XYZ file of C-alpha atoms in Angstrom:
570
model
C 105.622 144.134 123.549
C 105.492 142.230 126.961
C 105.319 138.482 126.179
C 107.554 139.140 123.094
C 109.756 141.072 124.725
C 112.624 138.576 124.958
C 112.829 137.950 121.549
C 113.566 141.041 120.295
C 117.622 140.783 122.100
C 119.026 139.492 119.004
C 118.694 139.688 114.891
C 116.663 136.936 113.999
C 116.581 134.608 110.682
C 112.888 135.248 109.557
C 111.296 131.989 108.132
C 108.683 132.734 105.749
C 105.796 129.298 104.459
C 102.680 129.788 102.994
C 101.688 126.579 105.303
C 103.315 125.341 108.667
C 102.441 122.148 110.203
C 102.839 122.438 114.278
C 100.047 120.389 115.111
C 96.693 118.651 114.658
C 95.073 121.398 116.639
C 96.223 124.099 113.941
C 94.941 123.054 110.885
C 97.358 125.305 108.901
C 99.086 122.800 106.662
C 98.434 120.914 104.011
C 101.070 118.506 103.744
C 105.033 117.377 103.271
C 105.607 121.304 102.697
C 104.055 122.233 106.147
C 104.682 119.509 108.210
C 108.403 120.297 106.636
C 108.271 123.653 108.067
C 106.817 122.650 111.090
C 109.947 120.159 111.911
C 112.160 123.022 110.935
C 110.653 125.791 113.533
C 110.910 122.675 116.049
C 114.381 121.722 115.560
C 115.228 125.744 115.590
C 114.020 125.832 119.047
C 115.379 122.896 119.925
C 119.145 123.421 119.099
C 118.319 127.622 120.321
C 118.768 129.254 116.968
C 117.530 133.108 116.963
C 114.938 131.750 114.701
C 111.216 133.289 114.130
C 108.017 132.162 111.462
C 105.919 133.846 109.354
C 102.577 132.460 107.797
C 98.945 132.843 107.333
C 96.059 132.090 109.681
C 93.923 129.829 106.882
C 90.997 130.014 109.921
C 88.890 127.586 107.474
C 92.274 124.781 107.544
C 93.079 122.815 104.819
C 90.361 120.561 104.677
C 88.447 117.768 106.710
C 88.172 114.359 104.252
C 85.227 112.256 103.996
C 83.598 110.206 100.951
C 80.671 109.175 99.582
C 79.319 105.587 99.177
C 81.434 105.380 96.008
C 84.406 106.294 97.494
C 84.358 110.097 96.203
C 86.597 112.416 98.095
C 84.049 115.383 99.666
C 85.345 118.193 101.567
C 84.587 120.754 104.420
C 86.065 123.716 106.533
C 87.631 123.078 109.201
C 85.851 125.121 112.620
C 89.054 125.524 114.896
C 89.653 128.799 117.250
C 93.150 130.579 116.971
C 92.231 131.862 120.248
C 92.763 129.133 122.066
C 96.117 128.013 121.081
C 98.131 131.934 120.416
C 98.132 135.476 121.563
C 97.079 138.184 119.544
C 100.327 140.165 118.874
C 100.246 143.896 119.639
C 100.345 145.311 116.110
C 98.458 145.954 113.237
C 100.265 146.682 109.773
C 98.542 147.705 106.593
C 98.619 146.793 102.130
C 96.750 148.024 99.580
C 95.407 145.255 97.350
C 92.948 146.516 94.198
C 93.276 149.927 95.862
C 92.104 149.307 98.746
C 93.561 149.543 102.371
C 94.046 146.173 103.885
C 94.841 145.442 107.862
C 96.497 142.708 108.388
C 97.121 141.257 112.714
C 99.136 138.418 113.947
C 98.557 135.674 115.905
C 101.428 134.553 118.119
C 102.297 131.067 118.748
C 105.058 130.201 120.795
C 107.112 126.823 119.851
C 108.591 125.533 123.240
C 111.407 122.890 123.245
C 111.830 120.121 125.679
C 115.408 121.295 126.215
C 114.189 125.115 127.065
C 114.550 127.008 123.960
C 111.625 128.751 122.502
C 110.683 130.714 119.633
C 107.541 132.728 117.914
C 106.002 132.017 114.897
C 103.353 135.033 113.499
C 100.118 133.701 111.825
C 99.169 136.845 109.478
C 95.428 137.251 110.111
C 93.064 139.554 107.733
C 89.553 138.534 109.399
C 89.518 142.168 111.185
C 86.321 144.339 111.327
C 88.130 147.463 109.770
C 88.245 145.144 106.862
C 85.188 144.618 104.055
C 83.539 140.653 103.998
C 85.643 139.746 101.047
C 88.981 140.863 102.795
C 88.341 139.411 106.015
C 88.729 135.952 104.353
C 92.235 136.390 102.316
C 93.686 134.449 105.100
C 90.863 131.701 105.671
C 91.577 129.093 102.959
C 95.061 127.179 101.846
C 94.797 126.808 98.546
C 91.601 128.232 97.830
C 90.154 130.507 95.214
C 91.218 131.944 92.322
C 94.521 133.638 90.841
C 93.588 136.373 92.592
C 93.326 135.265 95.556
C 96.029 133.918 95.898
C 98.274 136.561 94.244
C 96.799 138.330 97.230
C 97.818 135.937 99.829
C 101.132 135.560 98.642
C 101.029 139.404 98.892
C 100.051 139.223 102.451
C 102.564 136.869 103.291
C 105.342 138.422 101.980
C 104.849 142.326 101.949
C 103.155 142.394 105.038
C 105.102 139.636 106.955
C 107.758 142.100 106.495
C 106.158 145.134 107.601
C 105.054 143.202 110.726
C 108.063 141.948 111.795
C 109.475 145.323 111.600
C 106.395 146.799 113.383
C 106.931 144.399 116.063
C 110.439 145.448 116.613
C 112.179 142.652 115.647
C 115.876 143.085 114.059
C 116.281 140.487 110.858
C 119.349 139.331 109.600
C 118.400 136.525 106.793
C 115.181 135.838 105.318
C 114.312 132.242 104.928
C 111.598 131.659 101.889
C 110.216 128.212 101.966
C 109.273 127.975 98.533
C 108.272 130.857 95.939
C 105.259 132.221 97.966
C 107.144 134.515 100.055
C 108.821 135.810 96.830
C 107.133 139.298 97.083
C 109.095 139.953 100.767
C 112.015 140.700 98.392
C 110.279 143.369 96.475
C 109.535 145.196 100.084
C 113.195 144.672 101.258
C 113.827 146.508 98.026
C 111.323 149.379 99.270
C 113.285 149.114 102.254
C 116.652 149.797 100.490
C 115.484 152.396 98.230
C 118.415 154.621 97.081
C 117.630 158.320 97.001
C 118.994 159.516 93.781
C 116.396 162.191 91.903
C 117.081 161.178 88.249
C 118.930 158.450 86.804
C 118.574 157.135 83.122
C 118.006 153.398 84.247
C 115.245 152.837 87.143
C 116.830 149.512 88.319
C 120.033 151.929 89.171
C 117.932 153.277 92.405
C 117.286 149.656 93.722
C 120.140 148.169 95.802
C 119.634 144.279 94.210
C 122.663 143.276 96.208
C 122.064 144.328 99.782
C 118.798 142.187 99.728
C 120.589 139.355 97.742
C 122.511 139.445 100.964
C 119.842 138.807 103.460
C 117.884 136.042 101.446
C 117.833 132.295 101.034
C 115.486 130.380 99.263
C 114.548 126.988 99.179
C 112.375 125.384 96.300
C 110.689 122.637 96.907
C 109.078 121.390 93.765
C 110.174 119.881 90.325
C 107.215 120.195 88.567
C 106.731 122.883 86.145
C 103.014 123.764 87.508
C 104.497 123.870 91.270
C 106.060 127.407 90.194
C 103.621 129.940 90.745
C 103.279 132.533 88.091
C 100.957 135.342 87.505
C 100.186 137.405 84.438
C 101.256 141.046 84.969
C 97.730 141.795 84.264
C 96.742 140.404 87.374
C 99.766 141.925 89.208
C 98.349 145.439 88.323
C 94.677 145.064 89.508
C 95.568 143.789 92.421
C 99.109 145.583 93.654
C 99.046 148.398 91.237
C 101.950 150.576 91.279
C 103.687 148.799 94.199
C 106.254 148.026 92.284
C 107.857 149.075 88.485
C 107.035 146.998 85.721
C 110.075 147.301 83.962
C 112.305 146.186 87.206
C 109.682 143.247 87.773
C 109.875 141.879 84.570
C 113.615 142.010 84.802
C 113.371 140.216 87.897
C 110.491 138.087 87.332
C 110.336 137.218 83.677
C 109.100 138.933 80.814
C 106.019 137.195 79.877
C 104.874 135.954 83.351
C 105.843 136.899 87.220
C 107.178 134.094 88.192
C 107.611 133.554 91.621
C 110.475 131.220 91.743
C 112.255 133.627 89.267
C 111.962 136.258 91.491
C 113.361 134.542 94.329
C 116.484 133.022 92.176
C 117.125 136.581 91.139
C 117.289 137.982 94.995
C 118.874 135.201 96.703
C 122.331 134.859 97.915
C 121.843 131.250 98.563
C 119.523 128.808 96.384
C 119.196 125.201 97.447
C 116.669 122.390 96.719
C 115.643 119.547 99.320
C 117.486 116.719 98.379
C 121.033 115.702 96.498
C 118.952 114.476 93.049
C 116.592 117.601 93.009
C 119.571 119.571 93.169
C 120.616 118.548 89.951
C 117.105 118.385 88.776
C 116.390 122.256 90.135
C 119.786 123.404 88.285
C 118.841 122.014 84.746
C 115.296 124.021 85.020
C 117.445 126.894 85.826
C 120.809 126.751 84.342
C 121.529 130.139 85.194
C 121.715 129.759 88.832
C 123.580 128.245 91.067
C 121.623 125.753 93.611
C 123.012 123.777 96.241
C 121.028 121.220 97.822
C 120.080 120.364 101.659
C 118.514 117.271 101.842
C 115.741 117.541 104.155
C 114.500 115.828 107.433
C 111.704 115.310 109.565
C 111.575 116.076 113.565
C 113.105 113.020 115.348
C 111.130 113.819 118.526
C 107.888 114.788 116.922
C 107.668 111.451 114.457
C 109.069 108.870 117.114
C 106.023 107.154 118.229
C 105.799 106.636 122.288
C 106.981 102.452 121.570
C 110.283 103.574 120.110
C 110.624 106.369 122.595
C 110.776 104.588 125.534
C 113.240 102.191 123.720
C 115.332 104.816 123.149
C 115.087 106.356 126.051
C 116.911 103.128 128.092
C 119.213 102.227 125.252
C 120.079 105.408 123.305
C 119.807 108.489 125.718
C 119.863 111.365 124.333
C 118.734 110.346 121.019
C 116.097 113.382 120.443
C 118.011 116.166 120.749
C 121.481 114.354 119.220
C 119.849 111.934 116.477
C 123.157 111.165 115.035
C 123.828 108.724 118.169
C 121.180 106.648 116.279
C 124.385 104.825 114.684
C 124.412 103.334 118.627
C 121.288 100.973 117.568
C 123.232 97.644 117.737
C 123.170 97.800 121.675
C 119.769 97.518 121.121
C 118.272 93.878 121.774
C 116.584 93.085 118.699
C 114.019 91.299 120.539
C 113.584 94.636 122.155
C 113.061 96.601 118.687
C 110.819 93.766 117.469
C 108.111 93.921 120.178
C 108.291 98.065 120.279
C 107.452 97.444 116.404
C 104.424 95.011 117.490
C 103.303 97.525 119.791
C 102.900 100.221 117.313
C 101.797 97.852 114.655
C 99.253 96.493 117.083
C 97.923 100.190 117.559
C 97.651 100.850 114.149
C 95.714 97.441 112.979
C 93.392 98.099 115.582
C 92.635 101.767 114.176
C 91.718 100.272 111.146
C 89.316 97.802 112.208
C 87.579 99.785 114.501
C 87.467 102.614 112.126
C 87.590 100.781 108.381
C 85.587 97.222 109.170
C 89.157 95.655 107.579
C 89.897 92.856 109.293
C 93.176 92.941 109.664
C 95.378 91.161 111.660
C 98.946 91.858 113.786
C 101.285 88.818 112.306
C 100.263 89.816 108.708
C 103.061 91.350 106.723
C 101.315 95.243 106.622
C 102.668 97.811 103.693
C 101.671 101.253 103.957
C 100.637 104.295 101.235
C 100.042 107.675 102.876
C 100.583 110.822 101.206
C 99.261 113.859 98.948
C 97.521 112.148 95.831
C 98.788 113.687 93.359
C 98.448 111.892 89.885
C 102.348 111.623 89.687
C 102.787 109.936 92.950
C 100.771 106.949 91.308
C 99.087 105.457 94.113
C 97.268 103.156 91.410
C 100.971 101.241 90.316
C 99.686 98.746 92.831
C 96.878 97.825 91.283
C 98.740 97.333 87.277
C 97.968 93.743 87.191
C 95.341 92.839 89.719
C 95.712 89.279 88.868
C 99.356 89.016 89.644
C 99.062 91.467 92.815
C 96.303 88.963 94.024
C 98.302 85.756 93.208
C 101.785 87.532 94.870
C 99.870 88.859 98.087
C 96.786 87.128 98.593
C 96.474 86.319 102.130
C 100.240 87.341 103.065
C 100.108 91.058 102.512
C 97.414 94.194 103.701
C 97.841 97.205 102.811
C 96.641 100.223 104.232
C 96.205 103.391 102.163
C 95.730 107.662 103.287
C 95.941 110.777 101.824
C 93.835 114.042 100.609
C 93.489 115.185 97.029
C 93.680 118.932 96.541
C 89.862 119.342 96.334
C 90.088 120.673 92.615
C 92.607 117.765 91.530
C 90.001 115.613 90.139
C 92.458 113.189 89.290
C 93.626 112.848 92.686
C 90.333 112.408 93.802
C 89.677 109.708 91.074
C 92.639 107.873 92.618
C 91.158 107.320 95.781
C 88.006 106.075 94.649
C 89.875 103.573 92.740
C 91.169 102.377 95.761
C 87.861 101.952 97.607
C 86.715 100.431 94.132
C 89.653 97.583 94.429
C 89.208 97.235 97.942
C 85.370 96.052 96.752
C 86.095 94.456 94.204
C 88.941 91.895 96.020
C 87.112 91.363 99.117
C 87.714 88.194 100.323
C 90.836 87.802 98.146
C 93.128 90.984 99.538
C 92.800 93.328 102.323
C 92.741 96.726 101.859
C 91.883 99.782 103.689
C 91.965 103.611 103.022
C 91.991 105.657 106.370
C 90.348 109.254 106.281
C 91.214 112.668 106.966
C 94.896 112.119 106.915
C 96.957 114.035 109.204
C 99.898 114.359 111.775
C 98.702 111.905 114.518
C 97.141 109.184 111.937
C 100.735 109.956 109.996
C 102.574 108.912 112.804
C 100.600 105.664 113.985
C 100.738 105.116 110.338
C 103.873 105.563 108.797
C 105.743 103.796 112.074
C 102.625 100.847 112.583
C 103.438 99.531 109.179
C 106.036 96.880 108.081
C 107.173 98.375 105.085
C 106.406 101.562 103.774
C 105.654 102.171 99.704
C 106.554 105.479 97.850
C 106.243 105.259 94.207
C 106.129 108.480 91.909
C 107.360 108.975 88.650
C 110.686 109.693 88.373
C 112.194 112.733 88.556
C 109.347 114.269 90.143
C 110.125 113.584 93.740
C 111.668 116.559 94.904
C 112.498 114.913 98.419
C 109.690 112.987 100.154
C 109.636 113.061 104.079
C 107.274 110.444 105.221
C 109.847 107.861 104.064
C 112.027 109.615 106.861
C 109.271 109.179 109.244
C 109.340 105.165 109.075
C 113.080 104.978 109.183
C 112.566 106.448 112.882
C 110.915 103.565 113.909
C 112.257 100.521 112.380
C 109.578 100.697 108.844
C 112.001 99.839 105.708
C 111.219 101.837 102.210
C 110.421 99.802 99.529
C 110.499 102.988 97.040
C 111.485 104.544 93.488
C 114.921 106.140 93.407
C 113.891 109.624 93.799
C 114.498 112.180 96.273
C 115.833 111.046 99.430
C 115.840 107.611 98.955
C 118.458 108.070 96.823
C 120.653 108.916 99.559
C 119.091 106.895 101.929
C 118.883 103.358 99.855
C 121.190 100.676 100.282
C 119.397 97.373 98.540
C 118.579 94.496 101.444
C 120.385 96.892 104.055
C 118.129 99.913 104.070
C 114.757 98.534 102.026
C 114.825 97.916 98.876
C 114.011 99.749 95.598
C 111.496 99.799 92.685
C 112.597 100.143 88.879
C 115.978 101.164 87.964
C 118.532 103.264 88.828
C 117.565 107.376 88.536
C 119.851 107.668 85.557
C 118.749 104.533 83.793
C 114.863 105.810 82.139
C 113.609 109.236 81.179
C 109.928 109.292 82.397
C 107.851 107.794 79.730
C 105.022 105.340 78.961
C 107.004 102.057 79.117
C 108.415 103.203 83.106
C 105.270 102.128 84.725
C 105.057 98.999 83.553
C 108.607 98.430 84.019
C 108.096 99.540 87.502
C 105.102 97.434 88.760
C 106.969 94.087 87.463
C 109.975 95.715 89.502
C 107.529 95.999 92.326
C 105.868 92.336 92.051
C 108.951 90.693 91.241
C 110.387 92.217 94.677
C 107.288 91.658 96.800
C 107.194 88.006 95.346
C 111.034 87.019 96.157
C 112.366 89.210 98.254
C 110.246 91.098 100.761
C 106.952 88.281 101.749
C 109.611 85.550 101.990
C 112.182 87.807 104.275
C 109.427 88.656 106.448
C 107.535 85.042 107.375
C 111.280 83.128 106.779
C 114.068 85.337 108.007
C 112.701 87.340 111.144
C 116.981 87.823 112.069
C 117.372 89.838 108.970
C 114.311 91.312 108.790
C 115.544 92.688 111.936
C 118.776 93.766 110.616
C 116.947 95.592 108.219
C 114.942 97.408 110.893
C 118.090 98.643 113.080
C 119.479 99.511 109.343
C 116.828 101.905 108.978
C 117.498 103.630 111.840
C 121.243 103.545 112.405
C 121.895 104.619 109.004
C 118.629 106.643 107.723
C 117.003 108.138 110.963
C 120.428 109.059 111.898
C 120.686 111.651 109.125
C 117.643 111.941 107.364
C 116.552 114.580 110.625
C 115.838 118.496 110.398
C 118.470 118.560 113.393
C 121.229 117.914 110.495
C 119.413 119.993 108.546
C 119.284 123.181 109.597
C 122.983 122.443 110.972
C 123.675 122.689 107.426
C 121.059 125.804 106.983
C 123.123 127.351 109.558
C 126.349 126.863 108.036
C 125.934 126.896 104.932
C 123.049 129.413 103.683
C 122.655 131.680 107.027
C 126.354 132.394 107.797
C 127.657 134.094 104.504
């Protein structure tokens, strides 16, 4: 095994994601869920856990982002070579999918930590010559195809994830699934544990359900009913056949549908969702199950941008690797944190005019939108009353908007041409720009150039939300809906403000967006613009607030702490 040798010494905690988001170079992510898992492997390596990954190549990426003159989001592989980043692992395993014989490789990637610890993470590659065309590219698109296809990867990921760690020798003691995808590493676990009795009058009686309950954790991620993946047994059959009884699965799985999250709820020892609120949220959907909740974090390291770093680095040593010591950020001048703040912001505005024809300028009060446009995260509650958002931020406010749209959400798409459409239309009255092909590096300059940083979905829907996180790391107040994290992390004038109502206050229904944009104007109006141009010694207080008392919890260094504690050592 030579390069993987010395990570075979101990049993490991396997860490299974459809997507994981290292860096810009390895286009296998998507979003929040990858750039989640990302942090995660990065904070493992940092504190030394005995901690390894599992995903898929996707050679074709997510997707590269351009538009059209009318502001249309188009879309295109992305040409990247795993070659040139990982090591081809020594070990080939094998799945039968519509009855035929798959081979499935890995691509190693090693995760090295500034403070010396290290750890592999296994890119599950089908583009092999012993396979046909159509199964070299299971693993070449996130998110693409059909039900089938991705029945298939999910397949991949989880059946033969397992089968390759075990080929490559490695010794697991807990199996991590970051959302339902993986579910399907349960069902091979359950190969795995197979008792040998001949005859028994219940077939369930010859699967040991609790030794794999045991060994696995899950994680979901998502409140949204259509975020559960579920196939028709149909489809299981044509493309696993026999793999596994039908009778046990629906048992497991559901009876009308396999559903994925079902499956994993059923064969988990420990259940948790990503934040405090979509704890509760998660346990109402499923009222048979217990689930905790870990609220998640982002990498302090990774989504510190070099400004804040170096600040840091004389006033807070040892900040990266010990992010609680954030709580130390009043020995900080605040002169100090105010130019680090101009320096980012002063990278970021001139990003945008060099790359968007904005404008912009470095003294004007700058709120930023970045994130997966989804219809629910309404990135058009700006824009309710034009009029008013002209007369409350003409000339004192710019935004600066980014973000894909899955490229069959059509919705999502229509979003972002109705931002280029606005920013037409109130040329000369409001500046706005919408930065393309969002990902990690223009996250960062983004999400810590800005002055305040906006996040408003509808309510509950937010499972967690991690760019928020990203902003509090460098001084960027929220100015968000009281969902997911922000729950936790919101104290009103201290931390950011919020938008709308408490979380228990309104059900989600027509009357909440309206009630939320006059939340939002209101706010903007009297609170924020006037803080900003007329207070700079709170607005400064605010800043340090973010990151004494978000950045220095809201980090996946407390996180998987608690992962540790909590869901891996039972």
């Amino acid at each position: 095994m030579s390069f993987l040798s010395k990570y075979l010494d101990e049993p490991k905690i396997a860490y299974f994601s459809m997507e994981i988001g290292l860096k810009d170079d390895i286009p296998t992510y998507s979003g929040g869920l990858g750039i989640l898992a990302g942090d995660t492997i990065k904070s493992a390596a940092d504190l030394s856990l005995p901690f390894i990954a599992v995903t898929l190549m996707h050679r074709k990426g997510y997707f590269t982002q351009d538009f059209d003159e009318t502001g249309y989001q188009l879309s295109r592989d992305v040409v990247w070579d795993p070659a040139r980043y990982m090591t081809l692992a020594p070990a080939k395993v094998t799945i039968k999918l519509e009855g035929r014989t798959i081979y499935v490789a890995a691509w190693t990637y090693i995760v090295e930590s500034l403070r010396g610890g290290s750890l592999p993470v296994f890119f599950l590659d089908t583009d092999l010559p012993e396979n046909s065309p159509e199964d070299r590219e299971l693993t070449h698109h996130l998110y693409g195809g059909d039900t089938s296809y991705r029945i298939k990867q999910e397949a991949i990921l989880g059946i033969a994830g397992v089968r390759m760690l075990k080929e490559l020798g490695f010794t697991v003691k807990k199996y991590h699934m970051n959302e339902g995808h993986a579910s399907f590493l349960t069902l091979e676990l359950l190969h795995e544990r197979k008792k040998d009795i001949e005859s028994v009058w219940d077939e369930s009686l010859i699967w040991d359900f609790d030794s794999v309950k045991e060994i696995c954790v899950f994680t979901t991620h998502t409140p949204v009913e259509a975020g559960h993946d579920k196939f028709t047994y149909d489809i299981y059959h044509r493309v696993l056949g026999d793999y596994f009884p039908e009778k046990v699965i629906r048992w497991l799985a559901g009876d009308e549908n396999l559903n994925m999250t079902l499956l994993a709820l059923n064969l988990s020892n420990y259940v948790n969702g990503v934040a405090k609120k979509h704890g509760e949220v998660s346990q109402n959907m499923f009222p048979g199950y217990r689930i905790n909740a870990i609220t998640n974090g982002v990498h302090s390291y990774t989504w510190t941008n070099e400004h804040f770093k170096r600040l840091y680095d004389k006033y807070i040593p040892g900040w990266a690797n010990e992010p609680e010591i954030f709580v130390r950020v009043e020995t900080v001048p605040d002169e100090a944190i105010w130019n680090a703040h101009q320096d980012a912001k002063r990278d970021l505005i001139n990003y945008v005019n060099n790359n968007c024809n904005a404008d912009m300028d470095v003294n004007t009060l700058t709120i930023g939108f970045a994130r997966r446009f989804a219809t629910y995260k309404r990135a058009n509650l700006l824009f309710s009353d034009i009029d008013r958002l002209v007369k409350v931020a003409g000339g004192r406010v710019q935004f600066v908007f980014a973000g894909k749209a899955h490229p069959k959400d059509e919705g999502g798409k229509k979003l972002i041409q109705n931002i280029f459409s606005y920013a037409k239309e109130l040329k000369g009255k409001l500046k706005l720009a919408f930065i393309k092909n969002y990902k990690m590096d223009i996250g960062l300059m983004l999400s810590t150039g800005v002055d305040v940083w906006l996040n408003n979905p509808l309510r509950p829907l937010e499972a967690s939300g991690t760019s928020g996180m990203k902003s509090t790391h460098n001084g960027v107040p929220n100015f968000s809906v009281l969902d997911g994290w922000w729950i936790e992390g919101h104290i009103e004038g201290y931390t950011g403000w919020s938008i709308g109502p408490a979380p228990t206050e309104i059900e989600p229904d027509e009357s909440m967006n309206k009630i939320d944009a006059d939340d939002l104007y209101d706010k903007l109006e009297n609170v924020i613009i006037p803080t900003y141009y007329n207070d700079k010694k709170k607005w400064i207080f605010i800043m340090k607030n973010t990151i004494g008392k978000n950045a220095y919890y809201f980090n996946t260094h407390r996180m998987m702490r608690r992962y540790v504690t909590e869901a891996y050592i039972r």
